[in-house]
Amino acid sequence: MGKHLVEKMEIFKANSKREIHKKIRLVTNEPYKITDERVTKLGIFKKQYEVTAVIMSEVAIADGRMDFQETFQKSVVKTRPKTDDLLKKEKLLEMLAAGAELAQSTPLLEERKTQEEELSAMRLELAALNRELAVKMREEREQNSDFVKFLKGRGISDTYVADFMQAGRKQFKQVETAHLDDITDWFIPYLSGKLAVEDSFDLSNHRIISLIGQTGVGKTTTLVKLGWQLLKQNRTVGFITTDTFRSGAVEQFQGYADKLDVELIVATSPAELEEAVQYMTYVNCVDHILIDTVGRNYLAEESVSEISAYTDVVHPDLTCFTFSSGMKSADVMTILPKLAEIPIDGFIITKMDETTRIGDLYTVMQETNLPVLYMTDGQNITENIFRPKSRWLAERFVGTDRRQVLE
């Protein structure tokens, strides 16, 4: 008796697709395929889903039925196009058969021993070819799997796709045929363990706070949101901006400062910035000084030098590199080495409401080991900022946005 996987069709009914998936899993843990799906309305608001699924089941086949299986396998092999590897294998098999006959017919023991050694070497070579072919076929199936399509659809680079596939093989017998629901149930906690967030971070422990980042990423609005977070804790705040080049930047910032009843000072040079910090410290006596640096193209060396000149005179307690969720990881990883002279403590990711592809963010987090301290997802200065949890980031990556884990 031998055990073999066979396909069979069954009908499953439930009130949701998720329940249908669970019912199928009660029947089999092997891969399955939905061939037909029907929806029946039960009243005004209820629906019943009915699907026809092709599932794999393990059955015992008597030895007497093996001839049919062997014949079927031979017919399948005949229909396959002969690749170079297959032609080579056939030639080796012919040589094996010829060598075996010769070994039986010759009376010379030494010649037979030589032939057996040659046959043994051929068998080893054939086994190696089989293993190599099996690996190539598995890799091809994996590249076309739902899991790989899922990862690439969310912007994950090929390097990290390979890492996730390696982890998936340890969890599933055949990750390339595993159902996507099963994969995501495992993937969310696995991914959350690989994401760096600073759970013990407390903004109120930092007196001078500076944001740096390219033009247009939302630094000014984000700085105002941080100010609001501190004001909620009954802390006093003062704003300083060095961004006098962007049209309307100061006027926009002043409008936000007026809403929060916070003083704003404009500094047009490193010397004026140092003087403004002294004023906020010894005259205005605020608990926290929040500095908005000038937005520039950080790919240009002169822009980096200008930012360094400002940060060198104040030495912020907290410096956050701010970039939008839609920014390419390659651009971020090009900019950060140029800012090596500026100590960066973490990231603030803006405009999380404007993208679903956060694979680039994952790449940046993995290659820098810097934590994501805050995220923003809108223009409301009192609401649209939060400290992400690793679980939320993982769920957002998969596509299940559950903000109950936000602070």
CSV table of C-alpha atoms in Angstrom, one decimal:
chain,number,residue,atom,x,y,z
A,1,MET,CA,0.0,0.0,0.0
A,2,GLY,CA,1.2,3.6,-0.8
A,3,LYS,CA,-0.2,6.9,0.2
A,4,HIS,CA,-0.8,9.5,-2.5
A,5,LEU,CA,-2.3,13.0,-2.9
A,6,VAL,CA,-5.5,13.0,-5.1
A,7,GLU,CA,-7.7,15.9,-6.1
A,8,LYS,CA,-11.4,15.9,-5.3
A,9,MET,CA,-14.1,18.6,-5.5
A,10,GLU,CA,-16.3,19.6,-2.5
A,11,ILE,CA,-18.8,22.3,-1.9
A,12,PHE,CA,-18.5,24.6,1.1
A,13,LYS,CA,-21.1,27.1,2.4
A,14,ALA,CA,-20.6,29.9,5.0
A,15,ASN,CA,-21.5,33.5,5.7
A,16,SER,CA,-18.1,34.8,4.7
A,17,LYS,CA,-15.1,33.8,2.6
A,18,ARG,CA,-13.0,33.7,5.8
A,19,GLU,CA,-15.3,31.1,7.3
A,20,ILE,CA,-15.2,29.1,4.1
A,21,HIS,CA,-11.4,29.1,4.3
A,22,LYS,CA,-11.6,27.8,7.9
A,23,LYS,CA,-14.0,25.0,6.9
A,24,ILE,CA,-11.7,23.9,4.1
A,25,ARG,CA,-8.8,23.9,6.6
A,26,LEU,CA,-10.8,21.5,8.8
A,27,VAL,CA,-10.9,19.1,5.9
A,28,THR,CA,-7.3,19.4,4.6
A,29,ASN,CA,-4.1,21.3,5.2
A,30,GLU,CA,-2.9,20.8,1.7
A,31,PRO,CA,-3.2,23.4,-1.1
A,32,TYR,CA,-6.7,24.0,-2.6
A,33,LYS,CA,-8.2,26.0,-5.5
A,34,ILE,CA,-11.6,27.7,-5.8
A,35,THR,CA,-13.2,26.8,-9.1
A,36,ASP,CA,-16.6,28.3,-8.7
A,37,GLU,CA,-18.2,30.9,-6.3
A,38,ARG,CA,-21.8,31.8,-5.8
A,39,VAL,CA,-23.4,34.4,-3.5
A,40,THR,CA,-27.0,34.0,-2.2
A,41,LYS,CA,-28.8,36.9,-0.4
A,42,LEU,CA,-30.5,35.9,2.8
A,43,GLY,CA,-32.7,38.8,3.6
A,44,ILE,CA,-31.7,42.4,3.2
A,45,PHE,CA,-28.3,42.4,4.8
A,46,LYS,CA,-27.1,38.8,5.0
A,47,LYS,CA,-25.3,36.9,2.3
A,48,GLN,CA,-24.3,33.2,2.0
A,49,TYR,CA,-21.2,32.2,0.1
A,50,GLU,CA,-21.1,28.9,-1.7
A,51,VAL,CA,-17.9,27.8,-3.3
A,52,THR,CA,-16.7,24.7,-5.2
A,53,ALA,CA,-13.2,23.9,-4.2
A,54,VAL,CA,-10.7,21.4,-5.6
A,55,ILE,CA,-8.8,20.0,-2.5
A,56,MET,CA,-5.9,17.6,-2.1
A,57,SER,CA,-6.5,14.5,0.0
A,58,GLU,CA,-4.1,11.8,1.0
A,59,VAL,CA,-5.4,8.3,0.1
A,60,ALA,CA,-3.9,4.8,0.2
A,61,ILE,CA,-3.4,3.1,-3.2
A,62,ALA,CA,-2.9,-0.7,-3.3
A,63,ASP,CA,0.2,-2.1,-5.0
A,64,GLY,CA,-1.9,-3.6,-7.8
A,65,ARG,CA,-2.9,-0.1,-8.9
A,66,MET,CA,0.6,1.2,-9.2
A,67,ASP,CA,0.9,0.0,-12.9
A,68,PHE,CA,-1.6,2.6,-13.9
A,69,GLN,CA,0.3,5.3,-12.0
A,70,GLU,CA,3.6,4.4,-13.6
A,71,THR,CA,1.9,4.3,-17.1
A,72,PHE,CA,0.4,7.7,-16.5
A,73,GLN,CA,3.7,9.2,-15.3
A,74,LYS,CA,5.5,7.8,-18.4
A,75,SER,CA,2.9,9.3,-20.7
A,76,VAL,CA,3.3,12.7,-18.9
A,77,VAL,CA,7.1,12.4,-19.4
A,78,LYS,CA,6.7,11.7,-23.1
A,79,THR,CA,4.6,14.9,-23.6
A,80,ARG,CA,7.2,17.1,-22.0
A,81,PRO,CA,9.6,19.0,-24.3
A,82,LYS,CA,13.0,17.5,-23.9
A,83,THR,CA,15.4,20.0,-22.3
A,84,ASP,CA,19.2,19.6,-22.4
A,85,ASP,CA,19.1,18.3,-18.8
A,86,LEU,CA,16.5,15.7,-19.7
A,87,LEU,CA,18.4,14.6,-22.8
A,88,LYS,CA,21.5,14.2,-20.8
A,89,LYS,CA,19.7,12.1,-18.2
A,90,GLU,CA,18.3,9.8,-20.9
A,91,LYS,CA,21.8,9.3,-22.3
A,92,LEU,CA,23.1,8.5,-18.8
A,93,LEU,CA,20.2,6.0,-18.3
A,94,GLU,CA,21.1,4.2,-21.5
A,95,MET,CA,24.7,4.0,-20.5
A,96,LEU,CA,23.6,2.6,-17.1
A,97,ALA,CA,21.6,-0.1,-18.7
A,98,ALA,CA,24.4,-1.0,-21.2
A,99,GLY,CA,26.9,-1.1,-18.4
A,100,ALA,CA,24.7,-3.3,-16.2
A,101,GLU,CA,24.4,-5.9,-19.1
A,102,LEU,CA,28.1,-5.9,-19.7
A,103,ALA,CA,28.8,-6.4,-16.0
A,104,GLN,CA,26.6,-9.5,-16.0
A,105,SER,CA,28.1,-11.0,-19.2
A,106,THR,CA,31.8,-10.6,-18.5
A,107,PRO,CA,33.7,-13.2,-16.5
A,108,LEU,CA,36.4,-10.8,-15.6
A,109,LEU,CA,36.0,-9.6,-12.0
A,110,GLU,CA,38.4,-6.7,-12.4
A,111,GLU,CA,36.5,-5.4,-15.4
A,112,ARG,CA,33.2,-5.8,-13.5
A,113,LYS,CA,34.6,-3.8,-10.6
A,114,THR,CA,35.7,-1.0,-13.0
A,115,GLN,CA,32.3,-0.9,-14.6
A,116,GLU,CA,30.5,-0.8,-11.2
A,117,GLU,CA,32.7,2.2,-10.2
A,118,GLU,CA,31.7,4.0,-13.4
A,119,LEU,CA,28.1,3.2,-12.9
A,120,SER,CA,28.3,4.5,-9.3
A,121,ALA,CA,29.8,7.7,-10.6
A,122,MET,CA,27.1,8.1,-13.2
A,123,ARG,CA,24.4,7.5,-10.5
A,124,LEU,CA,25.9,10.3,-8.4
A,125,GLU,CA,26.0,12.6,-11.4
A,126,LEU,CA,22.4,11.8,-12.2
A,127,ALA,CA,21.3,12.4,-8.6
A,128,ALA,CA,23.1,15.8,-8.7
A,129,LEU,CA,21.3,16.7,-11.9
A,130,ASN,CA,18.0,15.7,-10.4
A,131,ARG,CA,18.6,17.9,-7.3
A,132,GLU,CA,19.6,20.8,-9.5
A,133,LEU,CA,16.6,20.4,-11.7
A,134,ALA,CA,14.3,20.2,-8.7
A,135,VAL,CA,15.7,23.4,-7.2
A,136,LYS,CA,15.3,25.2,-10.5
A,137,MET,CA,11.7,24.0,-10.8
A,138,ARG,CA,10.9,25.1,-7.2
A,139,GLU,CA,12.4,28.5,-7.7
A,140,GLU,CA,10.3,29.0,-10.8
A,141,ARG,CA,7.2,28.0,-9.0
A,142,GLU,CA,8.0,30.3,-6.1
A,143,GLN,CA,8.6,33.3,-8.4
A,144,ASN,CA,5.1,32.8,-9.8
A,145,SER,CA,3.5,32.2,-6.4
A,146,ASP,CA,0.9,34.4,-4.7
A,147,PHE,CA,3.3,35.2,-1.9
A,148,VAL,CA,6.0,36.7,-4.2
A,149,LYS,CA,3.4,38.7,-6.1
A,150,PHE,CA,2.0,39.9,-2.7
A,151,LEU,CA,5.5,41.1,-1.6
A,152,LYS,CA,6.4,42.7,-4.8
A,153,GLY,CA,3.0,44.4,-5.0
A,154,ARG,CA,3.9,46.2,-1.8
A,155,GLY,CA,7.2,47.4,-3.0
A,156,ILE,CA,9.5,44.9,-1.4
A,157,SER,CA,12.9,44.7,-3.2
A,158,ASP,CA,14.2,41.4,-4.6
A,159,THR,CA,16.7,41.1,-1.8
A,160,TYR,CA,14.1,41.1,1.0
A,161,VAL,CA,11.7,39.0,-1.1
A,162,ALA,CA,14.4,36.2,-1.0
A,163,ASP,CA,14.7,36.7,2.8
A,164,PHE,CA,10.9,36.3,3.3
A,165,MET,CA,10.7,33.3,1.1
A,166,GLN,CA,13.5,31.6,3.0
A,167,ALA,CA,11.6,32.2,6.3
A,168,GLY,CA,8.4,31.0,4.6
A,169,ARG,CA,9.9,27.7,3.6
A,170,LYS,CA,10.6,27.0,7.3
A,171,GLN,CA,7.0,27.6,8.1
A,172,PHE,CA,5.3,25.9,5.2
A,173,LYS,CA,6.0,22.6,3.4
A,174,GLN,CA,5.5,24.3,0.0
A,175,VAL,CA,5.3,28.1,0.4
A,176,GLU,CA,4.7,28.4,-3.3
A,177,THR,CA,1.4,26.6,-3.0
A,178,ALA,CA,0.4,27.8,0.4
A,179,HIS,CA,-2.9,29.8,0.6
A,180,LEU,CA,-2.4,33.6,1.0
A,181,ASP,CA,-4.7,33.7,4.1
A,182,ASP,CA,-2.4,31.1,5.8
A,183,ILE,CA,0.7,33.1,4.8
A,184,THR,CA,-0.6,36.4,6.1
A,185,ASP,CA,-1.7,34.9,9.4
A,186,TRP,CA,2.0,33.9,9.9
A,187,PHE,CA,3.5,36.9,8.2
A,188,ILE,CA,2.1,39.7,10.4
A,189,PRO,CA,3.7,38.6,13.7
A,190,TYR,CA,6.9,37.6,11.8
A,191,LEU,CA,7.2,41.0,10.2
A,192,SER,CA,6.4,42.9,13.3
A,193,GLY,CA,9.4,41.3,15.0
A,194,LYS,CA,11.7,42.7,12.3
A,195,LEU,CA,10.5,46.3,12.4
A,196,ALA,CA,12.3,48.8,14.6
A,197,VAL,CA,10.1,51.1,16.7
A,198,GLU,CA,11.2,52.9,19.8
A,199,ASP,CA,8.5,51.9,22.4
A,200,SER,CA,10.3,53.7,25.3
A,201,PHE,CA,10.6,57.0,23.4
A,202,ASP,CA,9.4,60.1,25.3
A,203,LEU,CA,9.4,63.4,23.3
A,204,SER,CA,9.2,65.5,26.5
A,205,ASN,CA,12.7,64.3,27.5
A,206,HIS,CA,14.2,66.3,24.6
A,207,ARG,CA,14.6,70.1,25.0
A,208,ILE,CA,15.9,71.2,21.5
A,209,ILE,CA,14.2,69.3,18.7
A,210,SER,CA,15.2,69.7,15.1
A,211,LEU,CA,13.6,68.3,11.9
A,212,ILE,CA,15.6,68.0,8.7
A,213,GLY,CA,14.4,66.8,5.3
A,214,GLN,CA,13.9,67.7,1.7
A,215,THR,CA,11.5,70.4,0.5
A,216,GLY,CA,7.9,69.4,0.3
A,217,VAL,CA,7.9,66.5,2.8
A,218,GLY,CA,5.8,68.4,5.4
A,219,LYS,CA,8.5,69.3,8.0
A,220,THR,CA,6.7,72.5,9.1
A,221,THR,CA,3.3,70.9,9.7
A,222,THR,CA,5.0,68.0,11.4
A,223,LEU,CA,6.9,70.3,13.7
A,224,VAL,CA,3.7,72.1,14.7
A,225,LYS,CA,2.1,68.7,15.4
A,226,LEU,CA,5.0,67.8,17.7
A,227,GLY,CA,4.5,71.2,19.5
A,228,TRP,CA,0.9,70.3,20.0
A,229,GLN,CA,1.9,66.9,21.5
A,230,LEU,CA,4.0,68.7,24.1
A,231,LEU,CA,1.4,71.4,24.8
A,232,LYS,CA,-1.0,68.6,25.7
A,233,GLN,CA,1.4,67.6,28.4
A,234,ASN,CA,1.3,71.2,29.8
A,235,ARG,CA,4.8,71.9,28.5
A,236,THR,CA,5.8,75.3,27.1
A,237,VAL,CA,7.0,75.5,23.5
A,238,GLY,CA,8.8,78.0,21.3
A,239,PHE,CA,9.2,77.7,17.5
A,240,ILE,CA,12.2,78.8,15.3
A,241,THR,CA,12.3,78.6,11.6
A,242,THR,CA,15.3,79.0,9.3
A,243,ASP,CA,13.2,78.3,6.1
A,244,THR,CA,12.9,81.8,4.6
A,245,PHE,CA,13.5,80.7,1.0
A,246,ARG,CA,10.3,78.9,0.3
A,247,SER,CA,7.5,81.3,-0.7
A,248,GLY,CA,4.9,81.7,2.0
A,249,ALA,CA,6.7,79.4,4.4
A,250,VAL,CA,7.1,81.9,7.2
A,251,GLU,CA,3.5,83.1,6.8
A,252,GLN,CA,2.2,79.5,6.9
A,253,PHE,CA,4.2,78.8,10.1
A,254,GLN,CA,3.1,82.0,11.8
A,255,GLY,CA,-0.5,81.0,11.2
A,256,TYR,CA,0.0,77.7,13.0
A,257,ALA,CA,1.9,79.4,15.8
A,258,ASP,CA,-0.9,81.8,16.3
A,259,LYS,CA,-3.4,79.0,16.6
A,260,LEU,CA,-1.4,77.3,19.3
A,261,ASP,CA,-0.5,80.7,21.0
A,262,VAL,CA,3.2,79.9,20.6
A,263,GLU,CA,6.0,82.4,19.8
A,264,LEU,CA,7.8,82.0,16.4
A,265,ILE,CA,11.2,83.5,15.7
A,266,VAL,CA,12.7,83.7,12.1
A,267,ALA,CA,16.5,83.0,11.9
A,268,THR,CA,18.2,83.8,8.5
A,269,SER,CA,21.7,82.7,9.5
A,270,PRO,CA,23.4,80.4,12.0
A,271,ALA,CA,24.3,83.4,14.2
A,272,GLU,CA,20.6,84.4,14.3
A,273,LEU,CA,19.6,80.9,15.1
A,274,GLU,CA,22.0,80.8,18.0
A,275,GLU,CA,20.7,84.1,19.3
A,276,ALA,CA,17.1,82.8,18.9
A,277,VAL,CA,17.9,79.7,21.0
A,278,GLN,CA,19.4,81.9,23.7
A,279,TYR,CA,16.3,84.1,23.7
A,280,MET,CA,14.0,81.1,24.0
A,281,THR,CA,16.1,79.7,26.8
A,282,TYR,CA,16.8,82.7,29.0
A,283,VAL,CA,14.1,85.2,28.2
A,284,ASN,CA,11.1,83.3,27.1
A,285,CYS,CA,12.1,80.3,29.3
A,286,VAL,CA,10.3,77.7,27.3
A,287,ASP,CA,10.6,74.0,28.1
A,288,HIS,CA,11.1,73.0,24.5
A,289,ILE,CA,12.6,74.7,21.4
A,290,LEU,CA,11.4,73.2,18.1
A,291,ILE,CA,13.5,74.2,15.0
A,292,ASP,CA,12.3,73.9,11.4
A,293,THR,CA,15.4,73.7,9.1
A,294,VAL,CA,15.5,75.0,5.6
A,295,GLY,CA,14.2,72.6,3.0
A,296,ARG,CA,16.8,71.8,0.3
A,297,ASN,CA,17.7,69.2,-2.3
A,298,TYR,CA,20.1,67.1,-0.1
A,299,LEU,CA,21.6,65.4,-3.1
A,300,ALA,CA,23.5,68.7,-3.6
A,301,GLU,CA,26.6,69.1,-1.4
A,302,GLU,CA,26.1,72.8,-0.8
A,303,SER,CA,22.6,72.1,0.7
A,304,VAL,CA,24.1,69.6,3.2
A,305,SER,CA,26.8,72.1,4.2
A,306,GLU,CA,24.2,74.8,4.8
A,307,ILE,CA,22.1,72.5,7.1
A,308,SER,CA,25.3,71.4,9.0
A,309,ALA,CA,26.1,75.1,9.6
A,310,TYR,CA,22.8,75.6,11.4
A,311,THR,CA,22.9,72.4,13.5
A,312,ASP,CA,26.5,72.9,14.6
A,313,VAL,CA,25.6,76.1,16.5
A,314,VAL,CA,22.7,74.6,18.5
A,315,HIS,CA,23.5,70.9,18.9
A,316,PRO,CA,19.9,69.6,19.1
A,317,ASP,CA,19.0,67.0,21.7
A,318,LEU,CA,16.8,65.2,19.1
A,319,THR,CA,17.3,65.4,15.3
A,320,CYS,CA,14.7,63.6,13.1
A,321,PHE,CA,15.1,62.9,9.4
A,322,THR,CA,11.7,63.5,7.9
A,323,PHE,CA,10.6,62.0,4.6
A,324,SER,CA,7.3,61.1,3.0
A,325,SER,CA,6.0,57.6,2.6
A,326,GLY,CA,6.2,57.8,-1.1
A,327,MET,CA,9.9,58.6,-1.2
A,328,LYS,CA,12.0,55.9,-2.9
A,329,SER,CA,14.3,53.9,-0.5
A,330,ALA,CA,17.2,54.4,-3.0
A,331,ASP,CA,16.9,58.2,-2.7
A,332,VAL,CA,16.8,58.0,1.1
A,333,MET,CA,19.8,55.7,1.2
A,334,THR,CA,21.7,58.2,-1.1
A,335,ILE,CA,20.9,61.2,1.1
A,336,LEU,CA,21.7,59.7,4.5
A,337,PRO,CA,25.4,59.2,4.0
A,338,LYS,CA,25.7,62.8,2.9
A,339,LEU,CA,24.3,63.8,6.3
A,340,ALA,CA,26.8,61.7,8.2
A,341,GLU,CA,28.1,64.7,10.1
A,342,ILE,CA,24.6,65.4,11.5
A,343,PRO,CA,23.6,62.9,14.3
A,344,ILE,CA,20.2,61.5,13.3
A,345,ASP,CA,18.2,59.9,16.1
A,346,GLY,CA,15.3,58.5,14.1
A,347,PHE,CA,12.7,59.0,11.4
A,348,ILE,CA,9.4,60.8,11.0
A,349,ILE,CA,7.4,59.4,8.1
A,350,THR,CA,4.8,61.8,6.7
A,351,LYS,CA,1.8,61.4,4.3
A,352,MET,CA,1.1,57.8,5.3
A,353,ASP,CA,-2.4,58.4,4.0
A,354,GLU,CA,-1.1,58.8,0.4
A,355,THR,CA,0.3,55.4,-0.3
A,356,THR,CA,-0.2,51.7,0.3
A,357,ARG,CA,3.2,50.6,-0.9
A,358,ILE,CA,5.5,50.8,2.1
A,359,GLY,CA,8.2,48.4,0.9
A,360,ASP,CA,10.6,51.3,0.5
A,361,LEU,CA,10.0,52.2,4.1
A,362,TYR,CA,10.8,48.6,5.2
A,363,THR,CA,14.1,48.7,3.2
A,364,VAL,CA,15.1,52.0,4.9
A,365,MET,CA,14.4,50.6,8.3
A,366,GLN,CA,16.3,47.4,7.7
A,367,GLU,CA,19.4,49.1,6.2
A,368,THR,CA,19.7,51.9,8.8
A,369,ASN,CA,18.5,50.3,12.0
A,370,LEU,CA,17.0,53.7,13.0
A,371,PRO,CA,13.6,53.7,14.6
A,372,VAL,CA,10.5,55.3,13.3
A,373,LEU,CA,9.5,57.8,16.0
A,374,TYR,CA,6.4,59.3,14.5
A,375,MET,CA,4.1,59.1,11.5
A,376,THR,CA,1.6,61.6,10.1
A,377,ASP,CA,-1.4,60.9,8.0
A,378,GLY,CA,-3.2,64.2,7.3
A,379,GLN,CA,-3.1,68.0,7.8
A,380,ASN,CA,-5.0,68.2,11.1
A,381,ILE,CA,-2.3,69.4,13.6
A,382,THR,CA,-4.1,68.0,16.6
A,383,GLU,CA,-5.0,64.6,15.3
A,384,ASN,CA,-3.0,63.4,12.3
A,385,ILE,CA,0.2,62.3,14.1
A,386,PHE,CA,0.9,59.1,16.0
A,387,ARG,CA,3.6,56.9,17.3
A,388,PRO,CA,3.4,53.6,15.3
A,389,LYS,CA,3.6,50.1,16.9
A,390,SER,CA,5.5,47.4,15.0
A,391,ARG,CA,2.2,45.3,14.9
A,392,TRP,CA,0.4,48.2,13.2
A,393,LEU,CA,3.2,48.7,10.7
A,394,ALA,CA,3.0,45.0,9.8
A,395,GLU,CA,-0.8,45.1,9.5
A,396,ARG,CA,-0.5,48.2,7.3
A,397,PHE,CA,2.0,46.4,5.2
A,398,VAL,CA,-0.4,43.5,4.7
A,399,GLY,CA,-3.3,45.8,4.1
A,400,THR,CA,-5.3,45.6,7.3
A,401,ASP,CA,-5.3,49.1,8.7
A,402,ARG,CA,-6.3,48.8,12.4
A,403,ARG,CA,-5.5,52.0,14.3
A,404,GLN,CA,-6.5,50.7,17.7
A,405,VAL,CA,-2.8,50.2,18.5
A,406,LEU,CA,-1.9,53.8,18.0
A,407,GLU,CA,-1.0,56.2,20.8
